[in-house]
Amino acid sequence: MEIGIVGLPGCGKTTIFNALTGSEAETSAYSGSRKAPNIAQIRVPDERLDILARMYRPRKTTPAVIQYVDIGGGLASQEKKDSMDEILRLLRPADALVHVVRCFELAGQAPAPQSDLDEFESELILTDLMIVEKRLERLEKEVKKGKKGDPRELELLQKAQRLLDAGRALRSDREITSAPELKGYAFLSAKPCIVVLNLGEDDEPGNLDISLPEGASAVELKGSLEMELAQLDEEEAEAFRKDMGLPEPATYRLIKESYKLLGLISFFTVGEDEVKAWTIKKGTRAQKAAGAIHSDIQKGFIRAEVVAFDDLAEAGSHQAAQKAGRVRLEGKEYAVQDGDVINFRFNV
Ligand SMILES: Nc1nc2c(ncn2[C@@H]2O[C@H](COP(=O)(O)OP(=O)(O)O)[C@@H](O)[C@H]2O)c(=O)[nH]1
Ligand SMILES: [Mg+2]
């Protein structure tokens, strides 16, 4: 899973990137010249994985990972065409966007979160509209030349154009976001979006009255503070957090929110070799989930031996869970639940 960090220059993208990943990428109040994108992977924090690791003492514990990309720069209206292509190329693979909004004073400039938010949202919409219009033009020319094309694609693009023209993001239109015909376009406004309200150190959370874009959710963070904490070593950071009465890094909320927004869940595989978290879409069937591990397991699927994490943790061991009748055998159509600990039985 990959998440692109976007927002107006100076909103704190690189700061949030550092806070999330513990990196030390250079932040700047003057983001005139664009630098190479910052890319880093983080381990998805999950207490359940830690508990399983304590139970099984495996040689290796592997968490789910999320990749964050901080691309810098703006979008359509502020950038030359080639840099826009570059931004699109970098953002295209992203599964979701984190849209950072400045809520702190920067170099004497008072924050204007609502108008910044709206401005950047319009950038996303405008960028998509440009892509749609270019494509529709091409299709029309092709039709004139006698080529048929895909009528469904045309219909969907026309619908997208209507929405975008009306200033609406594509993300809340299910028909558009789920259409296989449009997947290749990777429309920015169709990606799930989390708004990060980047607060100053002294701001009280919960005081902003912001109307969010359609289909987006919001998380408040103190970017600079979280970045400093993320750059400390674990013990120091913990001591600081205790002092300030912060239960966990605020970035955890953002990561959890990303999971929820993307409709993702985790299941686990356990053993002496490895305890591992796997990321799948909610509702995935057992046989398909097996494919996340290996295509052979999916192909040769026989049964899934399943125990819910809570049952396993309560029983204390797999054996005890089995005795208590908590271990079930499920078939290929079973919808895997968040926290399932699974042993797949399969033929090779
Ligand atoms: N006071 C305060 N300053 C911040 C915060 N986040 C970023 N900044 C400052 O704002 C400027 C721009 O931040 P940066 O992360 O480089 O923004 P970017 O252009 O979106 O990548 C830098 O000078 C940061 O130190 C914050 O939460 N509080
Ligand atoms: Mg930056």
mmCIF file of C-alpha atoms and ligand atoms in Angstrom:
data_model
loop_
_atom_site.group_PDB
_atom_site.id
_atom_site.type_symbol
_atom_site.label_atom_id
_atom_site.label_comp_id
_atom_site.label_asym_id
_atom_site.label_seq_id
_atom_site.Cartn_x
_atom_site.Cartn_y
_atom_site.Cartn_z
ATOM 1 C CA MET A 1 0.000 0.000 0.000
ATOM 2 C CA GLU A 2 1.257 3.415 -0.937
ATOM 3 C CA ILE A 3 0.116 6.820 0.221
ATOM 4 C CA GLY A 4 1.005 10.109 -1.440
ATOM 5 C CA ILE A 5 1.451 13.193 0.731
ATOM 6 C CA VAL A 6 0.125 16.273 -1.029
ATOM 7 C CA GLY A 7 -0.793 19.879 -0.281
ATOM 8 C CA LEU A 8 0.165 23.465 -1.001
ATOM 9 C CA PRO A 9 3.840 24.492 -0.669
ATOM 10 C CA GLY A 10 4.798 25.125 2.956
ATOM 11 C CA CYS A 11 1.826 23.251 4.451
ATOM 12 C CA GLY A 12 4.173 20.773 6.154
ATOM 13 C CA LYS A 13 4.264 17.777 3.794
ATOM 14 C CA THR A 14 7.907 16.984 4.446
ATOM 15 C CA THR A 15 7.395 17.596 8.164
ATOM 16 C CA ILE A 16 4.513 15.103 8.247
ATOM 17 C CA PHE A 17 6.534 12.695 6.117
ATOM 18 C CA ASN A 18 9.330 12.850 8.692
ATOM 19 C CA ALA A 19 6.842 12.454 11.532
ATOM 20 C CA LEU A 20 5.382 9.349 9.926
ATOM 21 C CA THR A 21 8.585 7.689 8.874
ATOM 22 C CA GLY A 22 11.194 9.008 11.340
ATOM 23 C CA SER A 23 13.168 10.268 8.325
ATOM 24 C CA GLU A 24 15.195 13.443 8.346
ATOM 25 C CA ALA A 25 14.287 14.890 4.980
ATOM 26 C CA GLU A 26 14.911 18.615 4.696
ATOM 27 C CA THR A 27 11.942 20.863 5.446
ATOM 28 C CA SER A 28 11.834 24.390 4.154
ATOM 29 C CA ALA A 29 9.799 27.535 4.518
ATOM 30 C CA TYR A 30 10.781 28.400 0.946
ATOM 31 C CA SER A 31 9.705 25.548 -1.253
ATOM 32 C CA GLY A 32 10.423 27.375 -4.483
ATOM 33 C CA SER A 33 12.778 24.842 -5.977
ATOM 34 C CA ARG A 34 11.615 21.294 -6.051
ATOM 35 C CA LYS A 35 13.726 18.446 -4.804
ATOM 36 C CA ALA A 36 13.618 14.745 -5.449
ATOM 37 C CA PRO A 37 10.630 13.015 -3.837
ATOM 38 C CA ASN A 38 11.016 11.543 -0.365
ATOM 39 C CA ILE A 39 10.022 7.899 -0.128
ATOM 40 C CA ALA A 40 9.993 5.673 2.955
ATOM 41 C CA GLN A 41 8.265 2.578 4.251
ATOM 42 C CA ILE A 42 6.889 2.274 7.732
ATOM 43 C CA ARG A 43 5.825 -0.706 9.772
ATOM 44 C CA VAL A 44 2.131 -0.590 10.559
ATOM 45 C CA PRO A 45 1.887 -0.543 14.353
ATOM 46 C CA ASP A 46 -0.249 -3.439 15.581
ATOM 47 C CA GLU A 47 -0.302 -4.597 19.213
ATOM 48 C CA ARG A 48 -1.741 -7.933 18.166
ATOM 49 C CA LEU A 49 1.398 -8.749 16.223
ATOM 50 C CA ASP A 50 3.517 -8.002 19.297
ATOM 51 C CA ILE A 51 1.353 -10.302 21.420
ATOM 52 C CA LEU A 52 1.580 -13.097 18.843
ATOM 53 C CA ALA A 53 5.347 -12.675 18.700
ATOM 54 C CA ARG A 54 5.499 -13.117 22.462
ATOM 55 C CA MET A 55 3.413 -16.293 22.183
ATOM 56 C CA TYR A 56 5.334 -17.946 19.360
ATOM 57 C CA ARG A 57 8.843 -16.510 19.812
ATOM 58 C CA PRO A 58 9.471 -16.718 16.063
ATOM 59 C CA ARG A 59 12.817 -16.100 14.401
ATOM 60 C CA LYS A 60 11.205 -13.281 12.485
ATOM 61 C CA THR A 61 8.272 -10.933 13.021
ATOM 62 C CA THR A 62 6.997 -9.148 9.951
ATOM 63 C CA PRO A 63 4.508 -6.293 10.188
ATOM 64 C CA ALA A 64 2.416 -4.912 7.369
ATOM 65 C CA VAL A 65 4.102 -1.964 5.663
ATOM 66 C CA ILE A 66 2.878 1.265 4.143
ATOM 67 C CA GLN A 67 4.958 3.325 1.776
ATOM 68 C CA TYR A 68 4.731 7.110 1.991
ATOM 69 C CA VAL A 69 5.753 9.419 -0.829
ATOM 70 C CA ASP A 70 6.285 13.151 -0.307
ATOM 71 C CA ILE A 71 6.468 14.586 -3.789
ATOM 72 C CA GLY A 72 6.798 18.302 -3.088
ATOM 73 C CA GLY A 73 5.547 20.974 -5.449
ATOM 74 C CA GLY A 74 2.012 21.894 -6.414
ATOM 75 C CA LEU A 75 -0.307 20.741 -9.150
ATOM 76 C CA ALA A 76 -1.848 21.860 -12.397
ATOM 77 C CA SER A 77 -2.098 25.606 -12.241
ATOM 78 C CA GLN A 78 1.224 26.282 -10.519
ATOM 79 C CA GLU A 79 3.471 23.971 -12.419
ATOM 80 C CA LYS A 80 4.908 23.723 -15.878
ATOM 81 C CA LYS A 81 3.617 20.869 -17.920
ATOM 82 C CA ASP A 82 6.613 18.556 -17.547
ATOM 83 C CA SER A 83 6.713 18.912 -13.801
ATOM 84 C CA MET A 84 3.011 18.180 -13.700
ATOM 85 C CA ASP A 85 3.594 14.993 -15.659
ATOM 86 C CA GLU A 86 6.283 14.114 -13.158
ATOM 87 C CA ILE A 87 3.942 14.709 -10.213
ATOM 88 C CA LEU A 88 1.259 12.600 -11.815
ATOM 89 C CA ARG A 89 3.730 9.839 -12.530
ATOM 90 C CA LEU A 90 4.733 9.814 -8.867
ATOM 91 C CA LEU A 91 1.205 9.985 -7.500
ATOM 92 C CA ARG A 92 -0.411 7.561 -9.931
ATOM 93 C CA PRO A 93 0.485 4.377 -8.023
ATOM 94 C CA ALA A 94 -0.695 5.823 -4.698
ATOM 95 C CA ASP A 95 -3.671 3.996 -3.167
ATOM 96 C CA ALA A 96 -4.664 7.064 -1.187
ATOM 97 C CA LEU A 97 -3.713 10.672 -0.545
ATOM 98 C CA VAL A 98 -2.858 12.466 2.642
ATOM 99 C CA HIS A 99 -3.734 16.108 2.049
ATOM 100 C CA VAL A 100 -1.823 18.317 4.493
ATOM 101 C CA VAL A 101 -3.323 21.692 5.413
ATOM 102 C CA ARG A 102 -1.381 24.427 7.190
ATOM 103 C CA CYS A 103 -3.047 25.581 10.411
ATOM 104 C CA PHE A 104 0.015 27.331 11.878
ATOM 105 C CA GLU A 105 1.536 30.734 11.169
ATOM 106 C CA LEU A 106 4.363 30.506 8.631
ATOM 107 C CA ALA A 107 6.850 33.340 8.171
ATOM 108 C CA GLY A 108 4.312 35.894 9.397
ATOM 109 C CA GLN A 109 1.531 34.511 7.230
ATOM 110 C CA ALA A 110 -1.595 33.676 9.186
ATOM 111 C CA PRO A 111 -3.086 30.280 8.467
ATOM 112 C CA ALA A 112 -6.072 30.047 6.127
ATOM 113 C CA PRO A 113 -6.909 26.356 6.341
ATOM 114 C CA GLN A 114 -10.327 26.422 4.724
ATOM 115 C CA SER A 115 -9.268 28.341 1.643
ATOM 116 C CA ASP A 116 -6.010 26.353 1.344
ATOM 117 C CA LEU A 117 -7.974 23.133 1.583
ATOM 118 C CA ASP A 118 -10.471 24.232 -1.033
ATOM 119 C CA GLU A 119 -7.742 25.538 -3.298
ATOM 120 C CA PHE A 120 -5.830 22.298 -3.339
ATOM 121 C CA GLU A 121 -8.982 20.227 -3.702
ATOM 122 C CA SER A 122 -9.739 22.293 -6.798
ATOM 123 C CA GLU A 123 -6.240 21.522 -8.057
ATOM 124 C CA LEU A 124 -6.956 17.819 -7.826
ATOM 125 C CA ILE A 125 -10.248 18.278 -9.645
ATOM 126 C CA LEU A 126 -8.702 20.474 -12.308
ATOM 127 C CA THR A 127 -5.861 18.056 -12.917
ATOM 128 C CA ASP A 128 -8.322 15.201 -13.446
ATOM 129 C CA LEU A 129 -10.502 17.346 -15.667
ATOM 130 C CA MET A 130 -7.516 18.064 -17.922
ATOM 131 C CA ILE A 131 -6.840 14.354 -18.271
ATOM 132 C CA VAL A 132 -10.491 13.555 -18.983
ATOM 133 C CA GLU A 133 -10.822 16.283 -21.594
ATOM 134 C CA LYS A 134 -7.644 15.282 -23.373
ATOM 135 C CA ARG A 135 -8.795 11.684 -23.507
ATOM 136 C CA LEU A 136 -12.301 12.590 -24.697
ATOM 137 C CA GLU A 137 -10.814 14.677 -27.492
ATOM 138 C CA ARG A 138 -8.715 11.715 -28.599
ATOM 139 C CA LEU A 139 -11.684 9.378 -28.476
ATOM 140 C CA GLU A 140 -13.804 11.733 -30.557
ATOM 141 C CA LYS A 141 -11.085 11.924 -33.208
ATOM 142 C CA GLU A 142 -10.837 8.167 -33.273
ATOM 143 C CA VAL A 143 -14.582 7.796 -33.664
ATOM 144 C CA LYS A 144 -14.454 10.201 -36.610
ATOM 145 C CA LYS A 145 -11.772 8.021 -38.160
ATOM 146 C CA GLY A 146 -14.167 5.116 -37.875
ATOM 147 C CA LYS A 147 -12.656 3.408 -34.834
ATOM 148 C CA LYS A 148 -15.175 2.037 -32.388
ATOM 149 C CA GLY A 149 -13.522 2.328 -29.002
ATOM 150 C CA ASP A 150 -15.128 1.208 -25.783
ATOM 151 C CA PRO A 151 -18.593 2.796 -25.395
ATOM 152 C CA ARG A 152 -18.591 2.087 -21.655
ATOM 153 C CA GLU A 153 -15.311 3.927 -21.189
ATOM 154 C CA LEU A 154 -16.687 6.861 -23.132
ATOM 155 C CA GLU A 155 -19.832 6.941 -21.008
ATOM 156 C CA LEU A 156 -17.835 6.836 -17.768
ATOM 157 C CA LEU A 157 -15.451 9.554 -18.921
ATOM 158 C CA GLN A 158 -18.399 11.763 -19.817
ATOM 159 C CA LYS A 159 -19.864 11.222 -16.382
ATOM 160 C CA ALA A 160 -16.480 12.055 -14.798
ATOM 161 C CA GLN A 161 -16.341 15.205 -16.888
ATOM 162 C CA ARG A 162 -19.777 16.301 -15.674
ATOM 163 C CA LEU A 163 -18.819 15.772 -12.032
ATOM 164 C CA LEU A 164 -15.466 17.489 -12.340
ATOM 165 C CA ASP A 165 -16.971 20.362 -14.296
ATOM 166 C CA ALA A 166 -19.356 20.880 -11.393
ATOM 167 C CA GLY A 167 -16.327 21.095 -9.089
ATOM 168 C CA ARG A 168 -16.854 17.687 -7.543
ATOM 169 C CA ALA A 169 -14.159 15.163 -6.700
ATOM 170 C CA LEU A 170 -14.568 11.693 -8.145
ATOM 171 C CA ARG A 171 -13.894 9.842 -4.892
ATOM 172 C CA SER A 172 -17.482 9.808 -3.689
ATOM 173 C CA ASP A 173 -18.878 8.356 -6.906
ATOM 174 C CA ARG A 174 -18.833 4.590 -6.516
ATOM 175 C CA GLU A 175 -19.531 3.852 -10.153
ATOM 176 C CA ILE A 176 -16.444 5.783 -11.168
ATOM 177 C CA THR A 177 -14.110 4.637 -8.410
ATOM 178 C CA SER A 178 -14.955 0.978 -8.985
ATOM 179 C CA ALA A 179 -14.964 0.960 -12.803
ATOM 180 C CA PRO A 180 -12.199 -1.235 -14.223
ATOM 181 C CA GLU A 181 -12.342 0.861 -17.435
ATOM 182 C CA LEU A 182 -11.026 3.899 -15.522
ATOM 183 C CA LYS A 183 -8.389 2.193 -13.360
ATOM 184 C CA GLY A 184 -5.571 3.100 -15.738
ATOM 185 C CA TYR A 185 -6.249 6.826 -15.450
ATOM 186 C CA ALA A 186 -5.509 6.806 -11.709
ATOM 187 C CA PHE A 187 -7.538 9.980 -11.195
ATOM 188 C CA LEU A 188 -6.236 11.940 -8.229
ATOM 189 C CA SER A 189 -9.621 13.127 -7.002
ATOM 190 C CA ALA A 190 -10.837 9.520 -7.116
ATOM 191 C CA LYS A 191 -8.291 8.362 -4.571
ATOM 192 C CA PRO A 192 -9.443 8.062 -0.956
ATOM 193 C CA CYS A 193 -8.269 11.134 0.911
ATOM 194 C CA ILE A 194 -7.393 11.950 4.490
ATOM 195 C CA VAL A 195 -7.014 15.594 5.413
ATOM 196 C CA VAL A 196 -4.266 16.262 7.957
ATOM 197 C CA LEU A 197 -4.871 19.507 9.799
ATOM 198 C CA ASN A 198 -1.311 20.436 10.667
ATOM 199 C CA LEU A 199 -1.519 22.404 13.929
ATOM 200 C CA GLY A 200 1.071 24.652 15.559
ATOM 201 C CA GLU A 201 2.689 23.521 18.817
ATOM 202 C CA ASP A 202 0.499 25.743 21.004
ATOM 203 C CA ASP A 203 -2.822 25.109 19.292
ATOM 204 C CA GLU A 204 -5.571 23.263 21.126
ATOM 205 C CA PRO A 205 -6.869 20.388 19.022
ATOM 206 C CA GLY A 206 -10.586 20.269 18.286
ATOM 207 C CA ASN A 207 -11.062 23.995 17.736
ATOM 208 C CA LEU A 208 -11.097 24.164 13.979
ATOM 209 C CA ASP A 209 -14.344 24.480 12.153
ATOM 210 C CA ILE A 210 -13.511 23.132 8.731
ATOM 211 C CA SER A 211 -15.857 21.807 6.132
ATOM 212 C CA LEU A 212 -14.187 18.821 4.554
ATOM 213 C CA PRO A 213 -14.240 17.857 0.899
ATOM 214 C CA GLU A 214 -16.778 15.243 -0.107
ATOM 215 C CA GLY A 215 -15.788 11.759 0.997
ATOM 216 C CA ALA A 216 -12.677 12.822 2.931
ATOM 217 C CA SER A 217 -11.945 12.332 6.621
ATOM 218 C CA ALA A 218 -9.689 14.436 8.840
ATOM 219 C CA VAL A 219 -6.994 13.956 11.465
ATOM 220 C CA GLU A 220 -5.442 16.740 13.568
ATOM 221 C CA LEU A 221 -1.687 16.534 14.140
ATOM 222 C CA LYS A 222 1.016 18.798 15.478
ATOM 223 C CA GLY A 223 3.434 18.148 12.640
ATOM 224 C CA SER A 224 6.598 19.763 14.007
ATOM 225 C CA LEU A 225 6.167 18.225 17.433
ATOM 226 C CA GLU A 226 5.485 14.751 16.037
ATOM 227 C CA MET A 227 8.450 15.070 13.714
ATOM 228 C CA GLU A 228 10.767 15.873 16.612
ATOM 229 C CA LEU A 229 9.417 12.947 18.612
ATOM 230 C CA ALA A 230 9.759 10.589 15.655
ATOM 231 C CA GLN A 231 13.398 11.542 15.294
ATOM 232 C CA LEU A 232 14.262 10.714 18.918
ATOM 233 C CA ASP A 233 15.151 7.191 19.882
ATOM 234 C CA GLU A 234 12.330 5.086 21.245
ATOM 235 C CA GLU A 235 13.066 5.481 24.964
ATOM 236 C CA GLU A 236 13.515 9.230 24.839
ATOM 237 C CA ALA A 237 10.374 9.655 22.785
ATOM 238 C CA GLU A 238 8.395 7.556 25.233
ATOM 239 C CA ALA A 239 9.590 9.648 28.185
ATOM 240 C CA PHE A 240 8.627 12.857 26.375
ATOM 241 C CA ARG A 241 5.237 11.508 25.498
ATOM 242 C CA LYS A 242 4.569 10.472 29.075
ATOM 243 C CA ASP A 243 5.485 13.980 30.222
ATOM 244 C CA MET A 244 3.046 15.501 27.784
ATOM 245 C CA GLY A 245 0.324 12.961 28.462
ATOM 246 C CA LEU A 246 0.294 11.642 24.894
ATOM 247 C CA PRO A 247 -0.646 7.936 24.841
ATOM 248 C CA GLU A 248 0.888 7.092 21.458
ATOM 249 C CA PRO A 249 2.382 8.864 18.473
ATOM 250 C CA ALA A 250 -0.341 10.890 16.820
ATOM 251 C CA THR A 251 0.821 9.436 13.543
ATOM 252 C CA TYR A 252 -0.641 6.053 14.636
ATOM 253 C CA ARG A 253 -4.083 7.617 14.348
ATOM 254 C CA LEU A 254 -3.267 8.657 10.823
ATOM 255 C CA ILE A 255 -2.064 5.186 9.918
ATOM 256 C CA LYS A 256 -5.119 3.545 11.457
ATOM 257 C CA GLU A 257 -7.358 6.042 9.714
ATOM 258 C CA SER A 258 -5.655 5.207 6.396
ATOM 259 C CA TYR A 259 -6.411 1.548 6.941
ATOM 260 C CA LYS A 260 -10.038 2.227 7.714
ATOM 261 C CA LEU A 261 -10.468 4.544 4.800
ATOM 262 C CA LEU A 262 -8.998 2.055 2.369
ATOM 263 C CA GLY A 263 -11.182 -0.712 3.769
ATOM 264 C CA LEU A 264 -8.150 -2.783 4.719
ATOM 265 C CA ILE A 265 -7.870 -5.444 7.398
ATOM 266 C CA SER A 266 -5.050 -7.694 8.623
ATOM 267 C CA PHE A 267 -4.839 -11.390 9.140
ATOM 268 C CA PHE A 268 -1.901 -13.226 10.668
ATOM 269 C CA THR A 269 0.125 -16.324 10.010
ATOM 270 C CA VAL A 270 2.081 -17.758 12.921
ATOM 271 C CA GLY A 271 4.818 -20.276 13.534
ATOM 272 C CA GLU A 272 8.291 -20.705 14.935
ATOM 273 C CA ASP A 273 9.836 -19.336 11.772
ATOM 274 C CA GLU A 274 7.762 -16.260 11.318
ATOM 275 C CA VAL A 275 4.827 -14.354 12.708
ATOM 276 C CA LYS A 276 3.483 -12.112 10.007
ATOM 277 C CA ALA A 277 0.709 -9.591 9.366
ATOM 278 C CA TRP A 278 -0.911 -9.615 5.924
ATOM 279 C CA THR A 279 -2.965 -6.783 4.480
ATOM 280 C CA ILE A 280 -6.121 -7.521 2.500
ATOM 281 C CA LYS A 281 -9.302 -5.734 1.527
ATOM 282 C CA LYS A 282 -12.220 -6.225 3.897
ATOM 283 C CA GLY A 283 -14.514 -8.978 2.620
ATOM 284 C CA THR A 284 -11.759 -10.961 0.878
ATOM 285 C CA ARG A 285 -12.564 -14.696 0.745
ATOM 286 C CA ALA A 286 -10.262 -17.259 2.299
ATOM 287 C CA GLN A 287 -8.988 -18.688 -0.974
ATOM 288 C CA LYS A 288 -8.123 -15.290 -2.374
ATOM 289 C CA ALA A 289 -6.523 -14.248 0.925
ATOM 290 C CA ALA A 290 -4.281 -17.303 0.620
ATOM 291 C CA GLY A 291 -3.034 -15.763 -2.629
ATOM 292 C CA ALA A 292 -1.607 -12.846 -0.646
ATOM 293 C CA ILE A 293 0.897 -15.358 0.722
ATOM 294 C CA HIS A 294 1.551 -17.441 -2.387
ATOM 295 C CA SER A 295 -0.312 -18.275 -5.584
ATOM 296 C CA ASP A 296 0.353 -22.000 -4.976
ATOM 297 C CA ILE A 297 -1.517 -21.851 -1.684
ATOM 298 C CA GLN A 298 -4.427 -20.169 -3.452
ATOM 299 C CA LYS A 299 -4.432 -22.743 -6.270
ATOM 300 C CA GLY A 300 -4.114 -25.762 -3.986
ATOM 301 C CA PHE A 301 -6.439 -24.389 -1.303
ATOM 302 C CA ILE A 302 -8.190 -27.067 0.753
ATOM 303 C CA ARG A 303 -9.271 -25.445 4.011
ATOM 304 C CA ALA A 304 -8.389 -22.549 6.264
ATOM 305 C CA GLU A 305 -7.818 -23.325 9.904
ATOM 306 C CA VAL A 306 -8.961 -20.132 11.614
ATOM 307 C CA VAL A 307 -8.879 -18.775 15.129
ATOM 308 C CA ALA A 308 -9.816 -15.196 15.985
ATOM 309 C CA PHE A 309 -6.947 -13.265 17.540
ATOM 310 C CA ASP A 310 -8.980 -12.462 20.677
ATOM 311 C CA ASP A 311 -9.843 -16.134 21.224
ATOM 312 C CA LEU A 312 -6.241 -17.183 20.755
ATOM 313 C CA ALA A 313 -4.924 -14.489 23.085
ATOM 314 C CA GLU A 314 -7.508 -15.405 25.707
ATOM 315 C CA ALA A 315 -6.729 -19.132 25.485
ATOM 316 C CA GLY A 316 -3.000 -18.439 25.652
ATOM 317 C CA SER A 317 -1.914 -21.005 23.086
ATOM 318 C CA HIS A 318 -3.118 -22.593 19.892
ATOM 319 C CA GLN A 319 -3.570 -25.900 21.689
ATOM 320 C CA ALA A 320 -5.688 -24.357 24.430
ATOM 321 C CA ALA A 321 -7.773 -22.529 21.838
ATOM 322 C CA GLN A 322 -8.325 -25.820 20.061
ATOM 323 C CA LYS A 323 -9.416 -27.524 23.286
ATOM 324 C CA ALA A 324 -11.845 -24.684 23.913
ATOM 325 C CA GLY A 325 -13.328 -25.320 20.475
ATOM 326 C CA ARG A 326 -12.203 -21.942 19.130
ATOM 327 C CA VAL A 327 -10.315 -23.199 16.109
ATOM 328 C CA ARG A 328 -12.565 -23.521 13.087
ATOM 329 C CA LEU A 329 -12.150 -25.063 9.659
ATOM 330 C CA GLU A 330 -13.396 -22.705 6.981
ATOM 331 C CA GLY A 331 -13.895 -23.213 3.257
ATOM 332 C CA LYS A 332 -12.764 -21.085 0.348
ATOM 333 C CA GLU A 333 -15.798 -18.778 0.469
ATOM 334 C CA TYR A 334 -15.239 -17.762 4.092
ATOM 335 C CA ALA A 335 -14.890 -13.965 4.399
ATOM 336 C CA VAL A 336 -11.673 -13.404 6.349
ATOM 337 C CA GLN A 337 -12.151 -11.217 9.438
ATOM 338 C CA ASP A 338 -9.775 -8.615 10.807
ATOM 339 C CA GLY A 339 -7.459 -10.331 13.296
ATOM 340 C CA ASP A 340 -7.967 -13.895 12.056
ATOM 341 C CA VAL A 341 -4.973 -16.121 12.684
ATOM 342 C CA ILE A 342 -4.940 -18.543 9.783
ATOM 343 C CA ASN A 343 -3.196 -21.745 8.861
ATOM 344 C CA PHE A 344 -3.936 -22.635 5.249
ATOM 345 C CA ARG A 345 -4.136 -26.287 4.277
ATOM 346 C CA PHE A 346 -3.299 -26.812 0.657
ATOM 347 C CA ASN A 347 -2.125 -29.259 -2.006
ATOM 348 C CA VAL A 348 0.905 -28.537 -4.117
HETATM 349 N N1 LIG B 1 5.076 25.958 13.724
HETATM 350 C C1 LIG B 1 5.010 24.937 12.886
HETATM 351 N N2 LIG B 1 5.757 24.977 11.788
HETATM 352 C C2 LIG B 1 5.689 23.943 10.932
HETATM 353 C C3 LIG B 1 4.834 22.830 11.154
HETATM 354 N N3 LIG B 1 4.962 21.962 10.127
HETATM 355 C C4 LIG B 1 5.855 22.534 9.279
HETATM 356 N N4 LIG B 1 6.310 23.734 9.769
HETATM 357 C C5 LIG B 1 7.275 24.626 9.125
HETATM 358 O O1 LIG B 1 6.746 25.035 7.870
HETATM 359 C C6 LIG B 1 7.763 25.084 6.885
HETATM 360 C C7 LIG B 1 7.395 24.208 5.711
HETATM 361 O O2 LIG B 1 7.345 22.853 6.129
HETATM 362 P P1 LIG B 1 7.605 21.676 5.105
HETATM 363 O O3 LIG B 1 7.360 20.413 5.846
HETATM 364 O O4 LIG B 1 8.906 21.829 4.435
HETATM 365 O O5 LIG B 1 6.422 21.947 4.064
HETATM 366 P P2 LIG B 1 6.234 21.382 2.574
HETATM 367 O O6 LIG B 1 6.630 22.465 1.653
HETATM 368 O O7 LIG B 1 4.756 21.124 2.478
HETATM 369 O O8 LIG B 1 7.041 20.135 2.452
HETATM 370 C C8 LIG B 1 9.050 24.656 7.576
HETATM 371 O O9 LIG B 1 9.758 25.822 7.920
HETATM 372 C C9 LIG B 1 8.564 23.922 8.789
HETATM 373 O O10 LIG B 1 9.499 24.012 9.835
HETATM 374 C C10 LIG B 1 4.037 22.816 12.363
HETATM 375 O O11 LIG B 1 3.292 21.881 12.655
HETATM 376 N N5 LIG B 1 4.174 23.892 13.174
HETATM 377 MG MG MG B 2 8.675 19.597 1.245
#
